[in-house]
Coordinates of C-alpha atoms in Angstrom, one line a residue:
Q13 CA 0.0 0.0 0.0
F14 CA 1.3 3.4 -0.9
G15 CA -0.5 5.5 1.6
N16 CA -2.7 8.5 0.8
M17 CA -0.2 10.6 -1.2
I18 CA 1.7 9.7 -4.4
E19 CA 4.3 11.5 -6.5
V20 CA 4.0 12.1 -10.2
R21 CA 6.1 14.1 -12.7
T22 CA 3.1 15.0 -14.9
G23 CA -0.6 15.1 -14.1
R24 CA -2.8 16.5 -16.8
K25 CA -6.1 17.7 -15.3
S26 CA -5.2 16.2 -11.9
Q27 CA -5.3 19.4 -9.8
H28 CA -8.2 18.0 -7.8
L29 CA -6.3 14.9 -6.7
P30 CA -4.2 14.8 -3.5
I31 CA -1.0 14.0 -5.3
F32 CA 2.5 15.5 -5.2
V33 CA 3.5 16.9 -8.5
R34 CA 7.3 16.9 -8.7
M35 CA 9.4 19.7 -10.1
L36 CA 11.7 18.7 -12.8
D37 CA 15.3 18.2 -11.9
K38 CA 17.2 21.3 -10.8
F39 CA 20.8 21.9 -11.4
S40 CA 23.2 22.1 -8.4
S41 CA 23.8 25.7 -9.0
W42 CA 22.8 29.1 -7.7
G43 CA 21.3 30.6 -10.8
Y44 CA 17.8 31.5 -12.1
E45 CA 18.3 29.2 -15.0
N46 CA 17.1 26.0 -13.3
G47 CA 19.2 26.4 -10.1
L48 CA 18.4 27.3 -6.5
K49 CA 17.1 30.8 -7.5
S50 CA 14.4 29.2 -9.6
M51 CA 12.9 27.1 -6.8
V52 CA 10.4 29.8 -5.5
T53 CA 9.3 30.9 -8.9
T54 CA 8.7 27.3 -10.0
L55 CA 6.7 26.6 -6.8
L56 CA 4.6 29.7 -7.4
Q57 CA 4.1 28.7 -11.0
F58 CA 2.8 25.3 -10.0
G59 CA 0.4 27.0 -7.5
V60 CA -1.0 29.4 -10.1
V61 CA -2.0 26.4 -12.3
G62 CA -3.7 24.7 -9.4
Y63 CA -1.3 22.2 -7.9
P64 CA -1.3 22.6 -4.1
F65 CA 1.1 19.8 -3.4
V66 CA 4.4 20.4 -5.1
L67 CA 7.4 18.2 -4.4
P68 CA 10.5 20.4 -4.9
D69 CA 13.6 18.8 -6.3
M70 CA 16.2 17.1 -4.1
I71 CA 17.9 19.3 -1.6
G72 CA 21.1 20.4 -3.3
G73 CA 19.8 19.8 -6.8
N74 CA 20.5 16.9 -9.1
G75 CA 24.3 17.0 -8.6
Y76 CA 25.0 15.5 -11.9
G77 CA 28.7 15.2 -12.0
N78 CA 29.4 17.1 -8.8
I79 CA 28.3 17.4 -5.2
P80 CA 26.9 20.9 -4.3
S81 CA 29.1 23.2 -2.3
R82 CA 28.5 23.3 1.5
E83 CA 26.9 26.9 1.2
L84 CA 24.6 25.9 -1.7
Y85 CA 23.5 22.8 0.3
I86 CA 22.7 24.9 3.4
R87 CA 20.8 27.5 1.4
W88 CA 18.8 24.7 -0.4
L89 CA 17.9 23.3 3.0
Q90 CA 16.6 26.7 4.1
V91 CA 14.5 27.2 1.0
N92 CA 13.0 23.7 1.1
A93 CA 12.1 24.0 4.8
F94 CA 9.2 26.3 3.7
M95 CA 8.0 24.1 0.8
P96 CA 5.4 21.3 1.1
A97 CA 7.9 18.5 1.3
L98 CA 11.6 17.7 1.8
Q99 CA 13.4 15.2 -0.3
I100 CA 17.1 14.5 0.3
S101 CA 19.5 13.2 -2.3
F102 CA 22.8 14.4 -0.7
V103 CA 23.0 13.5 3.0
P104 CA 24.1 16.2 5.4
W105 CA 26.9 14.1 6.9
Q106 CA 28.7 14.4 3.6
Y107 CA 29.7 17.8 4.9
D108 CA 30.3 18.4 8.6
Q109 CA 28.6 18.5 12.0
E110 CA 27.5 22.1 11.6
V111 CA 25.6 21.1 8.4
I112 CA 24.1 18.1 10.2
D113 CA 22.8 20.3 13.0
H114 CA 21.4 22.8 10.6
A115 CA 19.7 20.0 8.6
L116 CA 18.0 18.8 11.8
K117 CA 17.0 22.3 12.7
M118 CA 15.5 22.9 9.2
T119 CA 13.7 19.5 9.3
K120 CA 12.2 20.3 12.7
L121 CA 11.1 23.7 11.4
H122 CA 9.5 22.1 8.3
A123 CA 7.6 19.6 10.5
Q124 CA 6.2 22.5 12.7
Y125 CA 4.7 24.3 9.7

């Protein structure tokens, strides 16, 4: 059994269903061109067309070919903490204890809201 929520990449005329529509893969970069800076605008765009449950891309981006920098990873955690769901591809312990502590803090903050 899958539970009461599922994830899809596409969902034509499915706005009325309780499903997570996943953003397309984001680059592990800072920019507006599919990087971290495009997360909020993409989330808003999904909301405007009627999708209330948006699954952002993995924290840190897709990382194709490289692991995101420590600073990029932390900022991505902070942005995702205020989005409907968290999904982790790169684990915080790949960095250091400070990042682990911050990840726990952001996860707790996400759960509160």
